[in-house]
One Martini backbone bead per residue (centre of mass of N, CA, C, O) as a GRO file, in nm:
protein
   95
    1UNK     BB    1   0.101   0.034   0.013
    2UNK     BB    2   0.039   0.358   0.021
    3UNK     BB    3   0.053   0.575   0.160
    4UNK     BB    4  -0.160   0.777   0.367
    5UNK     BB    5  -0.378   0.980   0.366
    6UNK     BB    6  -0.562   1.263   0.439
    7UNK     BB    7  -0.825   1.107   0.638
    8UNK     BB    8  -0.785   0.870   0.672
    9UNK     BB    9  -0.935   0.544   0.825
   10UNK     BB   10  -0.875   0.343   1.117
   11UNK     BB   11  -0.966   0.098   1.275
   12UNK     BB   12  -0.995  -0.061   1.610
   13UNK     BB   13  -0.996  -0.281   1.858
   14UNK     BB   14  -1.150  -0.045   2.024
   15UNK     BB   15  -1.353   0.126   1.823
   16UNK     BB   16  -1.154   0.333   1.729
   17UNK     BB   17  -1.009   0.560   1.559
   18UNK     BB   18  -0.790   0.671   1.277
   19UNK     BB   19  -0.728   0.987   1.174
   20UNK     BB   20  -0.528   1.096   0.905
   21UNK     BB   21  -0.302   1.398   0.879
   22UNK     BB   22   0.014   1.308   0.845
   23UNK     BB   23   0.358   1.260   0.771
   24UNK     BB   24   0.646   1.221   0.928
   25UNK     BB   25   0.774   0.918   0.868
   26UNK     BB   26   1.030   0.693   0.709
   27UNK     BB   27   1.102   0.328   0.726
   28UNK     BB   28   1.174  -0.009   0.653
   29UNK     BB   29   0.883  -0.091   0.824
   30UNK     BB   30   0.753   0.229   0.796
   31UNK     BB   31   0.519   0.439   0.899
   32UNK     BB   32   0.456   0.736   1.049
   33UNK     BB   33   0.163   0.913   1.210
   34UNK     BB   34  -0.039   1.178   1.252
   35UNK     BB   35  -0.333   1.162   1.464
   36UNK     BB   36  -0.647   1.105   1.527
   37UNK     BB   37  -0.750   1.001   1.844
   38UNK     BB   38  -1.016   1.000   2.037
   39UNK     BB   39  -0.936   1.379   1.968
   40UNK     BB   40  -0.628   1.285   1.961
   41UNK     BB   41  -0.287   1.320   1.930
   42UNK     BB   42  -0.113   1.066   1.763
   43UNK     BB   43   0.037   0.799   1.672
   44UNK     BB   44   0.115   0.585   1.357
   45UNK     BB   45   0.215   0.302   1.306
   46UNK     BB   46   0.255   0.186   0.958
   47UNK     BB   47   0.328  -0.147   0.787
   48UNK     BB   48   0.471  -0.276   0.584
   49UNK     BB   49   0.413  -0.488   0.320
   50UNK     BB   50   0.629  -0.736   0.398
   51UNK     BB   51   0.819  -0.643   0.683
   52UNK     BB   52   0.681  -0.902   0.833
   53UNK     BB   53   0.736  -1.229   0.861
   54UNK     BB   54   0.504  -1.252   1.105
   55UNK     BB   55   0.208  -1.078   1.114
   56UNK     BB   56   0.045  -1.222   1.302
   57UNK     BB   57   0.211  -1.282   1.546
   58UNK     BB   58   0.289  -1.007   1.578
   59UNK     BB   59   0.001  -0.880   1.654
   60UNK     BB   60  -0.041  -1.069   1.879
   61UNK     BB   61   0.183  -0.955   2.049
   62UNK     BB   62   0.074  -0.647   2.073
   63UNK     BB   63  -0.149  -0.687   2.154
   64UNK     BB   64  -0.058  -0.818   2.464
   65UNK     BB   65   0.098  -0.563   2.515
   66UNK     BB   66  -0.127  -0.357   2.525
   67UNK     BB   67  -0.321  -0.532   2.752
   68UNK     BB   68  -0.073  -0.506   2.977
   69UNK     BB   69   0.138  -0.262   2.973
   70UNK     BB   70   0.360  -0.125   3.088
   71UNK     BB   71   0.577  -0.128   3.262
   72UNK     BB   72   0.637   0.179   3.269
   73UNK     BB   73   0.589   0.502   3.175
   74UNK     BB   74   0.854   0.571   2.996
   75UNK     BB   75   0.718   0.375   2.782
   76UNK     BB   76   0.669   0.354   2.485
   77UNK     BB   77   0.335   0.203   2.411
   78UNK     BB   78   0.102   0.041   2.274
   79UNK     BB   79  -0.252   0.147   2.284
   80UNK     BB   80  -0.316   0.015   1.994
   81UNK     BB   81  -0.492  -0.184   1.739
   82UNK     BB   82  -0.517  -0.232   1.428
   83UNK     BB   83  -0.681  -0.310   1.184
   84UNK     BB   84  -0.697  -0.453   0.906
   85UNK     BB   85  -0.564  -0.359   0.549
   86UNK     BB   86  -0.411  -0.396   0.293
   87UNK     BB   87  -0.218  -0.620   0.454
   88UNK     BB   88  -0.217  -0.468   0.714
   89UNK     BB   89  -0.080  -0.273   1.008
   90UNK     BB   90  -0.090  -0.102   1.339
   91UNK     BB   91  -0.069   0.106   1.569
   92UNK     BB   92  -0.101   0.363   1.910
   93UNK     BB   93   0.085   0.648   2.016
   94UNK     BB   94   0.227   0.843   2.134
   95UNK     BB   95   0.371   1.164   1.991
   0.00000   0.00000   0.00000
């Protein structure tokens, strides 16, 4: 999938969206995009299409650190796990 344009809204797991604003940043695995999310600005990791090797595996480990919760404050942490969108899929964190 191509950048993520902005307006576009992406479902989370908790039933929030993530309306994407501005593109940050991209890297290896992915683009960063700073995002409206249930009115919060956030920003929203979103990994390229085939740049992790088992992404359902790994989805699933992204969720179940999210139902966890950071170790300390300190942690940039995952706060939500986006639906899949064309085949990828991101998280949600502080921007």
């Amino acid at each position: 999938m191509a950048e993520l344009a902005p307006g576009v809204r992406i479902k989370t797991m908790t039933g929030n969206e993530a309306r994407i604003i501005k593109l940050l940043g991209s890297g290896g695995q992915g683009d960063v995009y700073q995002v409206d999310y249930a009115g919060r600005q956030m920003a929203l990791k979103w990994y390229k299409r085939n740049a992790i090797p088992e992404p359902q595996l790994f989805a699933e480990n992204l969720r179940s650190n999210i139902l966890a919760g950071a170790p300390t404050p300190e942690f940039l942490w995952p706060l939500d796990l986006t639906q899949a969108m064309d085949g990828t899929f991101g998280y949600i964190m502080e921007l």
